[in-house]
CSV table of C-alpha atoms in Angstrom, one decimal:
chain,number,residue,atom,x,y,z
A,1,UNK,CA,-23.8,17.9,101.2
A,2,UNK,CA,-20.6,16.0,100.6
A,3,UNK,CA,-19.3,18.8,98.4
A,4,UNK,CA,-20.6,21.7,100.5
A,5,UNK,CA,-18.5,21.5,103.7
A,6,UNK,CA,-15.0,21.2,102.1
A,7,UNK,CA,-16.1,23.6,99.4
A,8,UNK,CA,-17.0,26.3,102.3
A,9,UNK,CA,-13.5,25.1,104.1
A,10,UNK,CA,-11.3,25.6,100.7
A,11,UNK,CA,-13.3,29.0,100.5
A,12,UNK,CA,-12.3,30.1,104.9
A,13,UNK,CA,-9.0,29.0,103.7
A,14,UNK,CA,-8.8,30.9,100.5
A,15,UNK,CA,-10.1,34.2,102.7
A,16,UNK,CA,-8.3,33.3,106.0
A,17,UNK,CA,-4.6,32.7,104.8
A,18,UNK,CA,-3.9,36.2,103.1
A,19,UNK,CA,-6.8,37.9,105.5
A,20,UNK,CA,-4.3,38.6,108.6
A,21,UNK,CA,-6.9,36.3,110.3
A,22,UNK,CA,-5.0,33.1,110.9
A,23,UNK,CA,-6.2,30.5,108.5
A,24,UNK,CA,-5.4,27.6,110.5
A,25,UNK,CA,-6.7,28.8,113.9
A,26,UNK,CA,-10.4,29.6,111.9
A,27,UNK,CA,-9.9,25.8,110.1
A,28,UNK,CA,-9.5,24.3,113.9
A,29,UNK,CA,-12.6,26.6,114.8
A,30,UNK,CA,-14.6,25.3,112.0
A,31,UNK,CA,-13.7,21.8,111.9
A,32,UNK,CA,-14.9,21.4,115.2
A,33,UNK,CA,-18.8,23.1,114.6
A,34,UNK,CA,-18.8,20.7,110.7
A,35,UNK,CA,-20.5,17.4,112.1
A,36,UNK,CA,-18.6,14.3,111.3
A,37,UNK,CA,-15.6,15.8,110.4
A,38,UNK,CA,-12.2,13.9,110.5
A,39,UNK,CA,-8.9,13.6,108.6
A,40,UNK,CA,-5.5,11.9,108.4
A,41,UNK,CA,-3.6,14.1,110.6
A,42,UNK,CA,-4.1,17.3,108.6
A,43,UNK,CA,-3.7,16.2,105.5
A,44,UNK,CA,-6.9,17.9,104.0
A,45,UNK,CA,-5.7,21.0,105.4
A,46,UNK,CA,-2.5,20.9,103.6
A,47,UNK,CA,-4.5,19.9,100.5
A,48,UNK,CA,-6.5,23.5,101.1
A,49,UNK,CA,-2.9,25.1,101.8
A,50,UNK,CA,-2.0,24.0,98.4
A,51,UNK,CA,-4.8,25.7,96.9
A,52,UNK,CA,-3.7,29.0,98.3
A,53,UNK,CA,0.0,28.3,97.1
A,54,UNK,CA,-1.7,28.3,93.5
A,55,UNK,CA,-3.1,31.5,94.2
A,56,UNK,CA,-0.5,33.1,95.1
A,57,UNK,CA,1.5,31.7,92.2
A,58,UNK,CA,-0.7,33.3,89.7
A,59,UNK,CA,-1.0,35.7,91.4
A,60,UNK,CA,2.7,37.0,91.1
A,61,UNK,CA,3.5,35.0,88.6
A,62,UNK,CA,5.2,37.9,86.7
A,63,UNK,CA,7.4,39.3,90.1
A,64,UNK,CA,8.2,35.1,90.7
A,65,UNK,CA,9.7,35.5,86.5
A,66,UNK,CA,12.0,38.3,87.7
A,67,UNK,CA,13.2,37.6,90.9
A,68,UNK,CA,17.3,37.5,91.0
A,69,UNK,CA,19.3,35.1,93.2
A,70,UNK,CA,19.2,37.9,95.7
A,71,UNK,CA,15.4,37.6,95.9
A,72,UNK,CA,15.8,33.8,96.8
A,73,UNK,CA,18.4,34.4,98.7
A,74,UNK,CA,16.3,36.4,101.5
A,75,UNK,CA,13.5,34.2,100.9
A,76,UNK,CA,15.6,31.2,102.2
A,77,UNK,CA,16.6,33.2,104.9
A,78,UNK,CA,12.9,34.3,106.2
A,79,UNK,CA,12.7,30.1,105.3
A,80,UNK,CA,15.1,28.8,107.8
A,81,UNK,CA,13.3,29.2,111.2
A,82,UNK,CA,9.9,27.9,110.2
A,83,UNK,CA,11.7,24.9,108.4
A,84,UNK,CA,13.8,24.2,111.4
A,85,UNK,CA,10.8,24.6,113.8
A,86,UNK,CA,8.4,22.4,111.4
A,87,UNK,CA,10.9,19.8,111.4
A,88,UNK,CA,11.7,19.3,114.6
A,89,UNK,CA,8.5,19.8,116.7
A,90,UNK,CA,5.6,19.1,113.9
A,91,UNK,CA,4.4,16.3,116.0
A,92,UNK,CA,3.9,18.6,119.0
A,93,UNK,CA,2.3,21.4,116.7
A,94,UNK,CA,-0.3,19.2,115.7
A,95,UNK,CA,-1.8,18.5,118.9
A,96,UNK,CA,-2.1,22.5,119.0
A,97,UNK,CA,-5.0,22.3,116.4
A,98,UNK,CA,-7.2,20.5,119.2
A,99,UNK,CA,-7.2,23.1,121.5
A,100,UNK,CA,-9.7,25.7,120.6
A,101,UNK,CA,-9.4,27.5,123.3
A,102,UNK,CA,-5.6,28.4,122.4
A,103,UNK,CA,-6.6,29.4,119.0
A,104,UNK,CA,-8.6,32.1,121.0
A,105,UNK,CA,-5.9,33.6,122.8
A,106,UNK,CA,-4.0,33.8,119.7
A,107,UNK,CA,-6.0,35.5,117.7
A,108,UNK,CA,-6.1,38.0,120.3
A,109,UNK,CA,-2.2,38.4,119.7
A,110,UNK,CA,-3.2,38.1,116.3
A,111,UNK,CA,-5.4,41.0,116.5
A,112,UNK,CA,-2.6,43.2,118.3
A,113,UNK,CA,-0.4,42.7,115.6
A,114,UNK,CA,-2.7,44.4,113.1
A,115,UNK,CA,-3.3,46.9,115.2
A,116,UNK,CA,0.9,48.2,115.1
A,117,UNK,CA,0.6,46.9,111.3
A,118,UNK,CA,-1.9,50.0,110.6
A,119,UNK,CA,0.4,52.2,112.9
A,120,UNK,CA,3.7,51.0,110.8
A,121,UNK,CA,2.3,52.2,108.0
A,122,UNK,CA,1.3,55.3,108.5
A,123,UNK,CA,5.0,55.8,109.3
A,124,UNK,CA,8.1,56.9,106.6
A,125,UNK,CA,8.6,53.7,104.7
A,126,UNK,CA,11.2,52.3,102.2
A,127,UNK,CA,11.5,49.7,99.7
A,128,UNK,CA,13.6,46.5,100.3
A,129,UNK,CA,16.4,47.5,97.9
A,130,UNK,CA,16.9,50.4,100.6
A,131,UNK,CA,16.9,48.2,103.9
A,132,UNK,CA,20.5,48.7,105.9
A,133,UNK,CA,20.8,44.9,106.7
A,134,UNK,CA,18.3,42.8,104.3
A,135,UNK,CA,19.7,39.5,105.6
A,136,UNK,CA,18.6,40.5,109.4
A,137,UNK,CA,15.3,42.0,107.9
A,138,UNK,CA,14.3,38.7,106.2
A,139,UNK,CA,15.6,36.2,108.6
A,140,UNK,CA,13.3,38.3,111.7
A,141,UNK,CA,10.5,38.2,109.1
A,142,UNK,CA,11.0,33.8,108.7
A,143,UNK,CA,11.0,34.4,112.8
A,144,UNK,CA,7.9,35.6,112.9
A,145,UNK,CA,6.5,33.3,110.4
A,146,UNK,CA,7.8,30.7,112.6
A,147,UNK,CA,6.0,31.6,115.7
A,148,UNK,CA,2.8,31.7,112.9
A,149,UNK,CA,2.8,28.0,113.0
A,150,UNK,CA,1.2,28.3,116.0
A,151,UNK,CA,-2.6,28.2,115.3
A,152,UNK,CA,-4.0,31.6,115.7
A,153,UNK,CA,-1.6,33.0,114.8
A,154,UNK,CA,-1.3,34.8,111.7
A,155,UNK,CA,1.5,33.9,109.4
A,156,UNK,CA,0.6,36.9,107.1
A,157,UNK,CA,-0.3,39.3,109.9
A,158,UNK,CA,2.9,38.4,111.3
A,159,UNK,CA,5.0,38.4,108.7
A,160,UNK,CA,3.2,41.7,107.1
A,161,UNK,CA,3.5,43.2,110.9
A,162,UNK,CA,7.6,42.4,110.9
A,163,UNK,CA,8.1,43.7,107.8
A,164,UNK,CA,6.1,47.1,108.5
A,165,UNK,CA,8.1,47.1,111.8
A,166,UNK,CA,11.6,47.4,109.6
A,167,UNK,CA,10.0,50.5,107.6
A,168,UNK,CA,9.3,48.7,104.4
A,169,UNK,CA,6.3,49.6,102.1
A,170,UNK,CA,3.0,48.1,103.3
A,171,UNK,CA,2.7,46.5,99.5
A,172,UNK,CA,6.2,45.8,99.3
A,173,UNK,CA,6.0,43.8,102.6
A,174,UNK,CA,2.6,42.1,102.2
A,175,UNK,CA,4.3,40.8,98.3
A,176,UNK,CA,7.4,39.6,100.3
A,177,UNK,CA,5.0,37.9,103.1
A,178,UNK,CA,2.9,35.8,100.0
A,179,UNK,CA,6.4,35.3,98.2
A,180,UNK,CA,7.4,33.5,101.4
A,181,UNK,CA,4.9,31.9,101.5
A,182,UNK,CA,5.2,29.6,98.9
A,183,UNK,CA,8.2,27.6,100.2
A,184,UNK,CA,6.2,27.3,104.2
A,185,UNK,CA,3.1,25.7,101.8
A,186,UNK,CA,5.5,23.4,99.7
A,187,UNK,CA,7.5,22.3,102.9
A,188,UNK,CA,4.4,21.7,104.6
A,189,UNK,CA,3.2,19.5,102.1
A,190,UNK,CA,5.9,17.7,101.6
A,191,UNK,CA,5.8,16.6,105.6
A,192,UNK,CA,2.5,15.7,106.0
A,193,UNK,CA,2.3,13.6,102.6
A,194,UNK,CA,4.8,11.7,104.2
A,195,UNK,CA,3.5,11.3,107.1
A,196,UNK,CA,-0.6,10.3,106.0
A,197,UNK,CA,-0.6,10.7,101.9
A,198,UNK,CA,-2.2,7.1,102.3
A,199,UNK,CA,-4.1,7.4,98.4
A,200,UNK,CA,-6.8,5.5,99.9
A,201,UNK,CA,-7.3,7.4,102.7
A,202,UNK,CA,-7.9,10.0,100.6
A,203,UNK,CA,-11.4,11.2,99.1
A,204,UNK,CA,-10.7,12.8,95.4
A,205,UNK,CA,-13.5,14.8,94.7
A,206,UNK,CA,-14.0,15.5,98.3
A,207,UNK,CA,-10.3,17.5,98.2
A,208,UNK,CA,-10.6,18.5,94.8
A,209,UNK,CA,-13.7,20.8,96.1
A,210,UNK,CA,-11.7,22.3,99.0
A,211,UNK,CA,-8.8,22.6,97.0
A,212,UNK,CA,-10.4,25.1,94.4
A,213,UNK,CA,-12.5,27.0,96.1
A,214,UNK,CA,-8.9,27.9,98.1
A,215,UNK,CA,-7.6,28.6,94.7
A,216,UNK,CA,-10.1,30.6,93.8
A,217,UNK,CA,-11.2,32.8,97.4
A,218,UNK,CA,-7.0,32.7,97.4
A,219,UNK,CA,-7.0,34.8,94.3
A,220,UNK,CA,-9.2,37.5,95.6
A,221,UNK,CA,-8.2,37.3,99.1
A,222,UNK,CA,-4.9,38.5,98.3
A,223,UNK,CA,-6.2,41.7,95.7
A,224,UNK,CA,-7.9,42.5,98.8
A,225,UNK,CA,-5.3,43.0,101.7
A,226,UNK,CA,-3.1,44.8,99.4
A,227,UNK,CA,-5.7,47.2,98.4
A,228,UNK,CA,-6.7,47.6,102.5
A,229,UNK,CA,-2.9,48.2,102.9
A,230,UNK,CA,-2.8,51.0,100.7
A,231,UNK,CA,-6.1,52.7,102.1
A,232,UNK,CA,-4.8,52.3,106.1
A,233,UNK,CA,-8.0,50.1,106.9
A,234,UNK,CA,-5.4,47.1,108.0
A,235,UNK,CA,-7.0,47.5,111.7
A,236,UNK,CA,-10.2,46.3,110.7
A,237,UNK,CA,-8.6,43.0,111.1
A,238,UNK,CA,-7.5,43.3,114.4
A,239,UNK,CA,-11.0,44.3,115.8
A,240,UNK,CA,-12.2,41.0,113.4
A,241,UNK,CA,-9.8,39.2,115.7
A,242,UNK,CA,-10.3,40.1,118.5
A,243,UNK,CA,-14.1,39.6,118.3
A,244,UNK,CA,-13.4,36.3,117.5
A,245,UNK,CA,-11.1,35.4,119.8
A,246,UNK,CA,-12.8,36.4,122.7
A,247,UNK,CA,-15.7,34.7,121.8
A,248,UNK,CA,-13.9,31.0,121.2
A,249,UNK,CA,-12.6,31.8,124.7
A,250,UNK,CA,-15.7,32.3,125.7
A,251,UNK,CA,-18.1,29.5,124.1
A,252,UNK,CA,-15.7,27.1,122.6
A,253,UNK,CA,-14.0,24.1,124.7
């Protein structure tokens, strides 16, 4: 039992943070039903988060080879607002994670930005090479990535939904959304390491479980949106979320 509850947290994680589903707001949800559970802060979250940031990384390891200054660029553009907002208000963000009933209501936002995200689309889209003002486009993009740090929020739904909104390709907007996320993980990190990466605080094995089954339900989480994307079956999230969030509404304190 002392490997099964991270491994089936690394594996929500892996599913949850590419699945326009809100990973953290389903990691507060099932923190609170695993008996016992406790962390520094949310330290073994950002261990899980790291898992997922390998996934990705293999993932597109061939696009991350050929992206041009220009790439990183935008990326540190759609970086700046969740940096800035991370920064300066973690503290308060944290005490979001204890408030279930929040992460309902959020997934029910959650679950409206699928929704438009399937009706994007279906609309004339373009590539990012042909956007009128990519500096605007990206920076709106890190906005909405930003507002994703609240739990229940989803940072690719959001980020995927922003993108859509601006007429880019579904797949060229879900790539840019998993690209992004790589320096939001590696920030994160970073902040929370500093803040509880007490070594003995730390079980090894216990966040070595979590940490590859994230890796691993990462990898195939993310095959999986892109090939929803390109069959129009993106809504299915949002009825997923909304489901869910009426119910931790409902039953959840």
């Amino acid at each position: 039992m002392e490997l099964l509850y991270p491994t089936l947290l690394g594996i929500l994680q892996g599913f949850t943070e590419f699945f326009p589903v809100s990973s953290s707001g389903h990691l507060v949800i099932a923190q609170q039903i695993v008996p016992g559970f406790s962390q520094p802060g949310v330290l073994f979250d950002v261990f899980l988060h790291a898992g997922t940031l390998l996934a990705v990384i293999i993932y597109f390891y061939k696009d991350i080879l050929k992206l041009t200054f220009r790439d990183y660029f935008f990326l540190g553009c759609a970086t700046l607002p969740a940096t800035v907002v991370g920064f300066l208000f973690s503290d308060s963000i944290e005490l979001l994670f204890d408030n279930a009933k929040l992460v309902g209501l959020m997934l029910m936002i959650t679950a409206f930005l699928n929704y438009l995200t399937d009706k994007n689309i279906k609309k004339r889209s373009i590539g990012f090479a042909d956007v009128k003002n990519p500096m605007k486009t990206s920076f709106v993009i890190g906005l909405f990535q930003a507002i994703a740090i609240t739990p229940g929020i989803s940072r690719s739904g959001s980020t995927i939904f922003a993108g859509t909104k601006y007429g880019l390709k579904a797949q060229e907007a879900a790539k840019f959304s998993f690209l992004l996320s790589i320096p939001a993980i590696i920030g994160a990190n970073i902040l929370q390491f500093v803040k509880y990466g007490n070594v003995s605080e730390i079980n090894v094995i216990t966040y070595s479980a979590g940490f590859l089954a994230a890796v691993i339900s990462g990898y195939i989480a993310i095959a999986w949106v892109i090939k929803l994307l390109d069959t129009n079956k993106f809504r299915y999230f949002s009825y997923y979320c909304l489901f869910v969030g009426v119910l931790v509404v409902v039953f959840l304190d």
